């Protein structure tokens, strides 16, 4: 550890190119900043000295208490549909974009703080964050990253040394996170709702240059931009569904243009397969239920398309709407392609066959209503491919007729491919996680962390960082919550 503040080579394109899209702002004063956990691997990827980042200079930077040299420090404007209702002004109400860095692979990454104090976008909020939810975002984001799902990542969790009032006094904390960008569907909505078409164009040009530079010179670039975002989101949501992830608050301000998962609030993973699974306390009607996520992604993308109408054809709105609608209606197809590709991999199937969709749907129909642990099932199917079907079968209720019939068809289908079953099972184990963030384990870790004991958190993080490999003594981490854990409820806005 060193006292020297880390030297970071910032290059702040958002602040430079998008004046009027943000408010320059600094973090609140912090009584006693300390870094609780630092993501050393990510710091290294960014070319930042992890030692300096862990010390006092780093802590001041990572809580927003001091502005590092070269930082831009801005609060971004955005709007958004929250649970279907439009809020014309949200924005970084407790967050700051400190600046951008070019990482070791040449990628531009945002360094962003959450919980750094009030901003002009705070509305009634206190601008703060507390330890539990911040650690949750760290843990689940890292788990998603290890599952090869595009995501923002936590760089650090720091304590501010102050108490913040939530359900009672809680430890104030700041999350420093890294993202491909913080452009959201809601960023476009902010300016489109104000009929500031030139600003929407400026934003689209910026987003294209940053995320889809190969289309910058095309005449139809705005329509193609829409297609790219549509495809990125189709791929992302398919990956969520393939691992049983429920985002929980898919408002348009929580949907990125880059295709990364962002804003881990009340998210959770399913144990039993259940399309209606909902964890968030405020999602009373199941808008953001596990099985509803593709539909909502399409709904959000429709809101995005609405912001691009004048860019697609300034002279003929009807023509623009027709073109965008056309692209929009292809979303279910793209989603299904991605999902089916992922399902084939989960089942170890190498060739594509027209009947695959039926085969996959029949497996889901067999799971439905039987409380089948989604994660364990796919690991057990690899065992079935190796010759032992008992563990998979045991996940279904007796007499398991639907599953038995399905298994015969599946194994026959496997036998028709020119690949050895040992190799197939090994390939399955590389895409079907053994460990996901089981809700009861996450809760256990966060409760202990709140009491000052980080042992359970560190252990869980270490296990989730290698989700596909069996780890010594980690058997209980592969099991669903015991019945006594009951229904899991998560909270957001915390
Ligand atoms: P989120 O639920 O984190 O996606 O945030 C939704 C909106 O509420 C964003 O505009 C946030 O900046 C704002 N917000 C959430 N919590 C707070 C808070 N404690 N203080 C100020 N603004 C907040
Ligand atoms: Mg948000």
Short mmCIF file of C-alpha atoms in Angstrom, two decimals, residues 16-441:
data_model
loop_
_atom_site.label_atom_id
_atom_site.label_comp_id
_atom_site.label_asym_id
_atom_site.label_seq_id
_atom_site.Cartn_x
_atom_site.Cartn_y
_atom_site.Cartn_z
CA UNK A 16 -15.29 16.69 -24.38
CA UNK A 17 -17.73 15.72 -27.14
CA UNK A 18 -21.10 15.96 -25.42
CA UNK A 19 -21.27 19.32 -23.71
CA UNK A 20 -24.83 19.95 -22.56
CA UNK A 21 -25.47 16.24 -21.90
CA UNK A 22 -24.21 16.37 -18.32
CA UNK A 23 -23.47 18.66 -15.40
CA UNK A 24 -19.86 19.04 -14.18
CA UNK A 25 -20.00 17.96 -10.56
CA UNK A 26 -17.84 16.69 -7.68
CA UNK A 27 -18.36 14.15 -4.97
CA UNK A 28 -19.45 14.98 -1.43
CA UNK A 29 -16.92 15.30 1.36
CA UNK A 30 -16.30 11.96 3.06
CA UNK A 31 -15.28 11.69 6.74
CA UNK A 32 -13.08 8.59 6.60
CA UNK A 33 -12.64 6.96 3.18
CA UNK A 34 -11.15 3.46 3.13
CA UNK A 35 -11.05 0.85 0.42
CA UNK A 36 -12.80 -2.31 1.62
CA UNK A 37 -12.31 -4.47 -1.47
CA UNK A 38 -10.38 -3.78 -4.63
CA UNK A 39 -10.64 -5.75 -7.85
CA UNK A 40 -6.91 -6.09 -8.49
CA UNK A 41 -7.33 -8.00 -11.73
CA UNK A 42 -9.54 -5.26 -13.16
CA UNK A 43 -7.24 -2.48 -11.93
CA UNK A 44 -4.43 -4.22 -13.75
CA UNK A 45 -6.52 -4.54 -16.90
CA UNK A 46 -7.02 -0.77 -16.73
CA UNK A 47 -3.32 -0.18 -16.25
CA UNK A 48 -3.86 1.37 -12.79
CA UNK A 49 -1.54 0.57 -9.92
CA UNK A 50 -3.60 -1.53 -7.50
CA UNK A 51 -1.38 -0.64 -4.52
CA UNK A 52 -1.89 3.08 -5.02
CA UNK A 53 -5.60 2.51 -5.51
CA UNK A 54 -5.88 0.67 -2.18
CA UNK A 55 -4.11 3.41 -0.19
CA UNK A 56 -5.47 6.68 1.21
CA UNK A 57 -5.04 8.52 -2.10
CA UNK A 58 -6.94 5.76 -3.86
CA UNK A 59 -9.69 5.72 -1.23
CA UNK A 60 -10.24 9.46 -1.60
CA UNK A 61 -10.51 9.01 -5.35
CA UNK A 62 -12.75 5.93 -5.18
CA UNK A 63 -15.28 7.63 -2.89
CA UNK A 64 -15.36 10.87 -4.88
CA UNK A 65 -13.87 12.81 -1.96
CA UNK A 66 -11.06 14.14 -4.14
CA UNK A 67 -10.90 14.64 -7.84
CA UNK A 68 -7.91 12.92 -9.43
CA UNK A 69 -5.78 14.83 -11.87
CA UNK A 70 -7.18 14.64 -15.37
CA UNK A 71 -10.65 13.53 -14.28
CA UNK A 72 -13.72 15.19 -15.78
CA UNK A 73 -16.19 14.27 -13.04
CA UNK A 74 -19.67 14.77 -14.44
CA UNK A 75 -23.23 13.74 -13.59
CA UNK A 76 -24.96 12.41 -16.70
CA UNK A 77 -28.45 13.37 -17.79
CA UNK A 78 -30.90 10.63 -18.68
CA UNK A 79 -34.61 9.89 -18.56
CA UNK A 80 -36.40 6.56 -18.54
CA UNK A 81 -39.51 4.44 -18.45
CA UNK A 82 -39.77 2.98 -14.97
CA UNK A 83 -42.24 0.09 -14.75
CA UNK A 84 -43.82 1.43 -17.93
CA UNK A 85 -44.26 5.05 -16.81
CA UNK A 86 -42.06 7.78 -18.29
CA UNK A 87 -39.87 9.95 -16.06
CA UNK A 88 -38.47 12.76 -18.24
CA UNK A 89 -35.63 13.45 -15.83
CA UNK A 90 -33.68 10.86 -13.88
CA UNK A 91 -29.92 11.19 -14.38
CA UNK A 92 -26.99 10.42 -12.09
CA UNK A 93 -28.68 11.25 -8.81
CA UNK A 94 -26.03 9.59 -6.67
CA UNK A 95 -23.34 8.84 -9.20
CA UNK A 96 -20.51 10.46 -11.09
CA UNK A 97 -18.58 9.60 -14.18
CA UNK A 98 -15.03 10.29 -13.01
CA UNK A 99 -13.49 9.78 -16.40
CA UNK A 100 -12.56 7.33 -19.12
CA UNK A 101 -9.40 5.31 -19.50
CA UNK A 102 -8.08 3.27 -22.39
CA UNK A 103 -7.37 -0.19 -21.01
CA UNK A 104 -4.46 -2.48 -21.85
CA UNK A 105 -6.42 -3.97 -24.77
CA UNK A 106 -7.17 -0.53 -26.18
CA UNK A 107 -10.80 -0.43 -25.05
CA UNK A 108 -12.30 2.79 -23.72
CA UNK A 109 -13.77 2.20 -20.25
CA UNK A 110 -15.73 4.49 -17.92
CA UNK A 111 -14.79 4.76 -14.27
CA UNK A 112 -17.94 5.63 -12.44
CA UNK A 113 -18.88 6.08 -8.78
CA UNK A 114 -22.21 5.17 -7.22
CA UNK A 115 -22.99 6.66 -3.82
CA UNK A 116 -20.75 9.73 -4.15
CA UNK A 117 -23.30 12.28 -2.92
CA UNK A 118 -26.10 14.48 -4.16
CA UNK A 119 -26.13 15.98 -7.65
CA UNK A 120 -28.57 18.23 -9.54
CA UNK A 121 -30.35 14.98 -10.54
CA UNK A 122 -30.91 13.73 -6.99
CA UNK A 123 -34.57 14.76 -6.75
CA UNK A 124 -35.54 13.75 -3.18
CA UNK A 125 -32.67 11.29 -2.67
CA UNK A 126 -29.66 11.60 -0.37
CA UNK A 127 -27.16 10.69 -3.08
CA UNK A 128 -25.71 7.90 -0.94
CA UNK A 129 -25.33 4.15 -1.15
CA UNK A 130 -24.94 1.61 1.64
CA UNK A 131 -22.67 -1.38 2.02
CA UNK A 132 -25.06 -4.31 1.39
CA UNK A 133 -26.33 -3.33 -2.07
CA UNK A 134 -22.87 -2.14 -3.13
CA UNK A 135 -21.29 -5.48 -2.20
CA UNK A 136 -24.18 -7.22 -3.95
CA UNK A 137 -23.42 -5.39 -7.19
CA UNK A 138 -19.73 -6.31 -6.81
CA UNK A 139 -20.50 -9.98 -6.23
CA UNK A 140 -23.15 -10.50 -8.89
CA UNK A 141 -21.32 -8.43 -11.50
CA UNK A 142 -18.18 -10.53 -11.00
CA UNK A 143 -20.25 -13.72 -11.14
CA UNK A 144 -21.77 -12.56 -14.43
CA UNK A 145 -18.35 -11.70 -15.80
CA UNK A 146 -17.06 -15.16 -14.89
CA UNK A 147 -20.11 -16.62 -16.66
CA UNK A 148 -18.94 -14.75 -19.78
CA UNK A 149 -21.94 -12.42 -19.77
CA UNK A 150 -21.26 -8.82 -20.84
CA UNK A 151 -21.44 -6.65 -17.74
CA UNK A 152 -20.20 -3.55 -15.99
CA UNK A 153 -17.69 -4.60 -13.31
CA UNK A 154 -16.87 -3.43 -9.85
CA UNK A 155 -13.42 -1.93 -9.44
CA UNK A 156 -13.77 -1.28 -5.72
CA UNK A 157 -16.04 -1.01 -2.74
CA UNK A 158 -15.07 1.75 -0.33
CA UNK A 159 -16.46 2.77 3.01
CA UNK A 160 -17.13 6.43 3.62
CA UNK A 161 -16.98 6.23 7.40
CA UNK A 162 -20.43 7.75 7.77
CA UNK A 163 -23.76 6.24 8.70
CA UNK A 164 -26.55 6.42 6.18
CA UNK A 165 -30.16 6.03 7.18
CA UNK A 166 -32.06 3.28 5.39
CA UNK A 167 -34.09 0.75 7.41
CA UNK A 168 -31.92 1.88 10.29
CA UNK A 169 -28.40 3.31 10.30
CA UNK A 170 -26.20 1.49 7.78
CA UNK A 171 -22.60 1.81 6.65
CA UNK A 172 -22.17 4.33 3.85
CA UNK A 173 -20.28 2.90 0.88
CA UNK A 174 -19.33 3.83 -2.65
CA UNK A 175 -19.09 1.45 -5.58
CA UNK A 176 -16.52 2.26 -8.24
CA UNK A 177 -17.49 0.49 -11.39
CA UNK A 178 -16.15 0.13 -14.88
CA UNK A 179 -18.33 0.10 -17.99
CA UNK A 180 -17.95 0.15 -21.76
CA UNK A 181 -20.00 3.34 -21.42
CA UNK A 182 -22.95 4.71 -19.50
CA UNK A 183 -25.05 5.41 -22.56
CA UNK A 184 -28.52 4.12 -21.88
CA UNK A 185 -31.77 3.95 -23.82
CA UNK A 186 -32.84 6.58 -21.29
CA UNK A 187 -30.03 8.91 -22.39
CA UNK A 188 -31.61 9.08 -25.84
CA UNK A 189 -35.06 9.45 -24.33
CA UNK A 190 -33.95 12.48 -22.29
CA UNK A 191 -33.24 14.53 -25.42
CA UNK A 192 -35.88 13.00 -27.69
CA UNK A 193 -38.59 13.84 -25.14
CA UNK A 194 -37.41 17.46 -25.28
CA UNK A 195 -37.55 17.33 -29.10
CA UNK A 196 -33.83 18.16 -29.26
CA UNK A 197 -33.24 16.22 -32.46
CA UNK A 198 -29.78 17.60 -33.09
CA UNK A 199 -28.72 16.44 -29.66
CA UNK A 200 -30.14 12.99 -30.31
CA UNK A 201 -28.11 12.94 -33.52
CA UNK A 202 -24.98 14.05 -31.68
CA UNK A 203 -25.55 11.32 -29.11
CA UNK A 204 -26.13 8.68 -31.79
CA UNK A 205 -22.97 9.74 -33.63
CA UNK A 206 -21.03 9.53 -30.38
CA UNK A 207 -22.50 6.11 -29.54
CA UNK A 208 -21.73 4.81 -33.03
CA UNK A 209 -18.15 6.07 -32.88
CA UNK A 210 -17.68 4.51 -29.47
CA UNK A 211 -19.47 1.18 -29.82
CA UNK A 212 -20.13 0.45 -33.49
CA UNK A 213 -17.40 2.38 -35.36
CA UNK A 214 -17.55 0.14 -38.42
CA UNK A 215 -20.95 1.59 -39.39
CA UNK A 216 -19.99 5.27 -39.06
CA UNK A 217 -19.71 5.86 -42.80
CA UNK A 218 -22.86 4.05 -43.87
CA UNK A 219 -25.72 6.07 -45.32
CA UNK A 220 -28.21 4.03 -43.30
CA UNK A 221 -26.09 4.28 -40.14
CA UNK A 222 -28.91 5.20 -37.76
CA UNK A 223 -31.06 2.26 -38.81
CA UNK A 224 -28.01 0.00 -38.63
CA UNK A 225 -27.21 1.47 -35.20
CA UNK A 226 -30.66 0.43 -34.07
CA UNK A 227 -30.08 -3.10 -35.45
CA UNK A 228 -26.78 -3.37 -33.61
CA UNK A 229 -28.28 -2.35 -30.28
CA UNK A 230 -31.21 -4.69 -30.89
CA UNK A 231 -28.84 -7.59 -31.57
CA UNK A 232 -26.60 -6.77 -28.61
CA UNK A 233 -29.62 -6.75 -26.31
CA UNK A 234 -31.07 -9.92 -27.85
CA UNK A 235 -27.77 -11.69 -27.19
CA UNK A 236 -27.50 -10.27 -23.68
CA UNK A 237 -30.99 -11.18 -22.51
CA UNK A 238 -30.64 -14.66 -24.05
CA UNK A 239 -27.52 -15.15 -21.93
CA UNK A 240 -29.37 -14.02 -18.81
CA UNK A 241 -32.13 -16.51 -19.47
CA UNK A 242 -29.63 -19.30 -20.18
CA UNK A 243 -28.16 -18.99 -16.67
CA UNK A 244 -31.41 -18.21 -14.84
CA UNK A 245 -30.64 -14.54 -14.13
CA UNK A 246 -33.49 -12.14 -13.32
CA UNK A 247 -32.39 -8.50 -13.64
CA UNK A 248 -35.41 -7.32 -11.72
CA UNK A 249 -35.60 -3.72 -12.87
CA UNK A 250 -35.36 -3.55 -16.64
CA UNK A 251 -36.38 0.09 -16.87
CA UNK A 252 -35.17 1.85 -20.02
CA UNK A 253 -32.61 3.78 -17.95
CA UNK A 254 -31.10 0.45 -16.95
CA UNK A 255 -30.61 -0.75 -20.53
CA UNK A 256 -27.27 0.03 -22.14
CA UNK A 257 -26.46 0.87 -25.74
CA UNK A 258 -23.27 -1.21 -25.47
CA UNK A 259 -25.10 -4.42 -24.58
CA UNK A 260 -23.61 -4.74 -21.10
CA UNK A 261 -25.67 -5.66 -18.05
CA UNK A 262 -25.95 -2.59 -15.83
CA UNK A 263 -27.41 -1.53 -12.47
CA UNK A 264 -27.63 -4.59 -10.32
CA UNK A 265 -30.40 -3.73 -7.92
CA UNK A 266 -32.95 -6.33 -6.92
CA UNK A 267 -31.54 -8.99 -9.27
CA UNK A 268 -31.35 -12.67 -8.36
CA UNK A 269 -30.87 -16.11 -9.89
CA UNK A 270 -33.62 -18.70 -10.01
CA UNK A 271 -33.17 -22.01 -8.27
CA UNK A 272 -36.23 -23.85 -9.63
CA UNK A 273 -37.15 -23.26 -13.22
CA UNK A 274 -40.14 -20.91 -13.20
CA UNK A 275 -40.92 -18.41 -15.96
CA UNK A 276 -42.96 -16.37 -13.46
CA UNK A 277 -40.14 -16.04 -10.95
CA UNK A 278 -39.98 -12.53 -9.45
CA UNK A 279 -37.77 -11.44 -6.54
CA UNK A 280 -38.08 -7.65 -6.40
CA UNK A 281 -40.38 -6.36 -3.68
CA UNK A 282 -41.74 -3.64 -5.95
CA UNK A 283 -42.42 -5.79 -9.03
CA UNK A 284 -45.93 -6.67 -7.89
CA UNK A 285 -47.31 -7.58 -11.31
CA UNK A 286 -44.32 -9.58 -12.52
CA UNK A 287 -43.42 -7.11 -15.29
CA UNK A 288 -39.76 -8.09 -14.95
CA UNK A 289 -40.29 -11.82 -14.24
CA UNK A 290 -37.66 -14.31 -15.43
CA UNK A 291 -39.63 -15.44 -18.47
CA UNK A 292 -40.83 -11.94 -19.35
CA UNK A 293 -37.37 -10.48 -19.94
CA UNK A 294 -37.23 -10.92 -23.73
CA UNK A 295 -40.65 -9.26 -24.10
CA UNK A 296 -39.54 -6.35 -21.94
CA UNK A 297 -36.27 -5.99 -23.84
CA UNK A 298 -38.32 -5.63 -27.00
CA UNK A 299 -40.60 -3.11 -25.30
CA UNK A 300 -37.57 -1.07 -24.22
CA UNK A 301 -36.07 -1.25 -27.71
CA UNK A 302 -39.33 0.07 -29.11
CA UNK A 303 -38.91 3.09 -26.85
CA UNK A 304 -35.35 3.39 -28.18
CA UNK A 305 -36.58 3.17 -31.79
CA UNK A 306 -38.97 6.04 -31.08
CA UNK A 307 -36.03 8.30 -30.28
CA UNK A 308 -34.43 7.59 -33.68
CA UNK A 309 -37.37 8.32 -35.99
CA UNK A 310 -36.15 11.72 -37.17
CA UNK A 311 -32.63 10.42 -37.63
CA UNK A 312 -33.75 7.55 -39.82
CA UNK A 313 -35.80 9.80 -42.10
CA UNK A 314 -36.14 13.49 -41.28
CA UNK A 315 -38.56 14.14 -44.16
CA UNK A 316 -40.90 11.23 -43.83
CA UNK A 317 -41.71 10.04 -40.33
CA UNK A 318 -44.03 7.33 -41.62
CA UNK A 319 -41.26 5.84 -43.68
CA UNK A 320 -38.90 5.96 -40.68
CA UNK A 321 -41.47 4.29 -38.47
CA UNK A 322 -42.05 1.59 -41.07
CA UNK A 323 -38.31 0.83 -41.31
CA UNK A 324 -37.79 0.83 -37.55
CA UNK A 325 -40.88 -1.29 -36.96
CA UNK A 326 -39.57 -3.79 -39.46
CA UNK A 327 -36.28 -4.06 -37.59
CA UNK A 328 -38.08 -4.16 -34.29
CA UNK A 329 -40.29 -7.04 -35.29
CA UNK A 330 -37.18 -9.11 -36.02
CA UNK A 331 -36.22 -8.99 -32.32
CA UNK A 332 -38.01 -12.23 -31.30
CA UNK A 333 -36.28 -14.08 -34.12
CA UNK A 334 -32.84 -12.78 -33.13
CA UNK A 335 -33.49 -13.48 -29.49
CA UNK A 336 -34.62 -17.01 -30.22
CA UNK A 337 -31.59 -17.69 -32.41
CA UNK A 338 -29.27 -16.61 -29.59
CA UNK A 339 -31.17 -18.54 -26.97
CA UNK A 340 -31.34 -21.68 -29.09
CA UNK A 341 -27.65 -21.46 -29.88
CA UNK A 342 -26.97 -21.25 -26.16
CA UNK A 343 -29.34 -24.11 -25.39
CA UNK A 344 -27.65 -26.31 -27.98
CA UNK A 345 -24.34 -25.61 -26.26
CA UNK A 346 -25.87 -26.37 -22.84
CA UNK A 347 -27.08 -29.69 -24.23
CA UNK A 348 -23.76 -30.39 -25.94
CA UNK A 349 -25.34 -30.54 -29.39
CA UNK A 350 -22.92 -29.73 -32.15
CA UNK A 351 -25.10 -29.71 -35.26
CA UNK A 352 -28.15 -27.60 -35.91
CA UNK A 353 -31.36 -29.46 -36.68
CA UNK A 354 -34.82 -28.06 -37.44
CA UNK A 355 -36.33 -30.11 -34.61
CA UNK A 356 -33.97 -28.62 -31.97
CA UNK A 357 -36.43 -25.95 -30.90
CA UNK A 358 -39.04 -28.60 -30.13
CA UNK A 359 -36.50 -30.68 -28.24
CA UNK A 360 -35.49 -27.70 -26.08
CA UNK A 361 -39.08 -26.60 -25.52
CA UNK A 362 -40.04 -30.12 -24.45
CA UNK A 363 -37.32 -30.09 -21.83
CA UNK A 364 -38.67 -26.81 -20.45
CA UNK A 365 -42.21 -28.20 -20.47
CA UNK A 366 -40.98 -31.21 -18.48
CA UNK A 367 -39.31 -28.89 -15.94
CA UNK A 368 -42.32 -26.64 -15.55
CA UNK A 369 -44.14 -27.20 -12.29
CA UNK A 370 -41.69 -29.84 -10.99
CA UNK A 371 -39.46 -27.45 -9.01
CA UNK A 372 -36.45 -28.59 -10.99
CA UNK A 373 -33.23 -26.83 -10.08
CA UNK A 374 -32.30 -25.16 -13.37
CA UNK A 375 -28.53 -25.01 -12.78
CA UNK A 376 -28.19 -28.55 -11.44
CA UNK A 377 -30.22 -30.00 -14.28
CA UNK A 378 -27.74 -29.06 -16.99
CA UNK A 379 -24.75 -30.28 -14.99
CA UNK A 380 -26.64 -33.54 -14.40
CA UNK A 381 -27.42 -33.90 -18.08
CA UNK A 382 -23.68 -34.05 -18.74
CA UNK A 383 -23.62 -36.98 -16.31
CA UNK A 384 -26.49 -38.56 -18.22
CA UNK A 385 -24.46 -38.19 -21.40
CA UNK A 386 -21.59 -39.97 -19.59
CA UNK A 387 -23.99 -42.82 -18.86
CA UNK A 388 -25.56 -42.02 -15.48
CA UNK A 389 -29.03 -40.48 -15.81
CA UNK A 390 -30.02 -40.97 -12.17
CA UNK A 391 -28.96 -37.52 -10.85
CA UNK A 392 -30.89 -35.72 -13.61
CA UNK A 393 -33.93 -37.92 -13.16
CA UNK A 394 -33.92 -37.36 -9.40
CA UNK A 395 -34.55 -33.65 -9.98
CA UNK A 396 -38.03 -34.39 -11.37
CA UNK A 397 -41.10 -35.51 -9.48
CA UNK A 398 -41.98 -39.20 -9.80
CA UNK A 399 -43.02 -40.73 -12.13
CA UNK A 400 -41.01 -38.26 -14.30
CA UNK A 401 -42.65 -39.57 -17.45
CA UNK A 402 -42.18 -36.38 -19.49
CA UNK A 403 -38.48 -36.26 -18.61
CA UNK A 404 -37.93 -39.96 -19.30
CA UNK A 405 -39.45 -39.64 -22.74
CA UNK A 406 -37.43 -36.53 -23.43
CA UNK A 407 -34.16 -38.15 -22.31
CA UNK A 408 -34.61 -41.02 -24.75
CA UNK A 409 -35.11 -38.55 -27.61
CA UNK A 410 -32.18 -36.41 -26.45
CA UNK A 411 -29.72 -39.29 -26.12
CA UNK A 412 -30.82 -40.63 -29.49
CA UNK A 413 -30.21 -37.18 -30.99
CA UNK A 414 -26.74 -37.14 -29.37
CA UNK A 415 -26.00 -40.55 -30.85
CA UNK A 416 -26.69 -39.22 -34.34
CA UNK A 417 -23.80 -36.77 -34.07
CA UNK A 418 -20.24 -37.57 -34.90
CA UNK A 419 -18.80 -36.72 -31.48
CA UNK A 420 -17.76 -38.85 -28.58
CA UNK A 421 -19.98 -38.54 -25.50
CA UNK A 422 -17.06 -37.94 -23.13
CA UNK A 423 -16.01 -34.93 -25.20
CA UNK A 424 -19.62 -33.78 -25.39
CA UNK A 425 -20.03 -33.94 -21.61
CA UNK A 426 -16.75 -32.09 -21.08
CA UNK A 427 -17.93 -29.33 -23.45
CA UNK A 428 -21.22 -29.10 -21.55
CA UNK A 429 -19.38 -28.59 -18.26
CA UNK A 430 -17.61 -25.61 -19.80
CA UNK A 431 -20.88 -23.75 -20.44
CA UNK A 432 -23.16 -25.01 -17.65
CA UNK A 433 -22.09 -23.45 -14.35
CA UNK A 434 -21.76 -25.55 -11.26
CA UNK A 435 -21.91 -22.42 -9.10
CA UNK A 436 -24.21 -19.45 -9.45
CA UNK A 437 -24.84 -16.79 -6.78
CA UNK A 438 -27.36 -18.80 -4.78
CA UNK A 439 -29.66 -16.37 -3.01
CA UNK A 440 -29.18 -17.81 0.47
CA UNK A 441 -25.40 -17.70 0.09
#
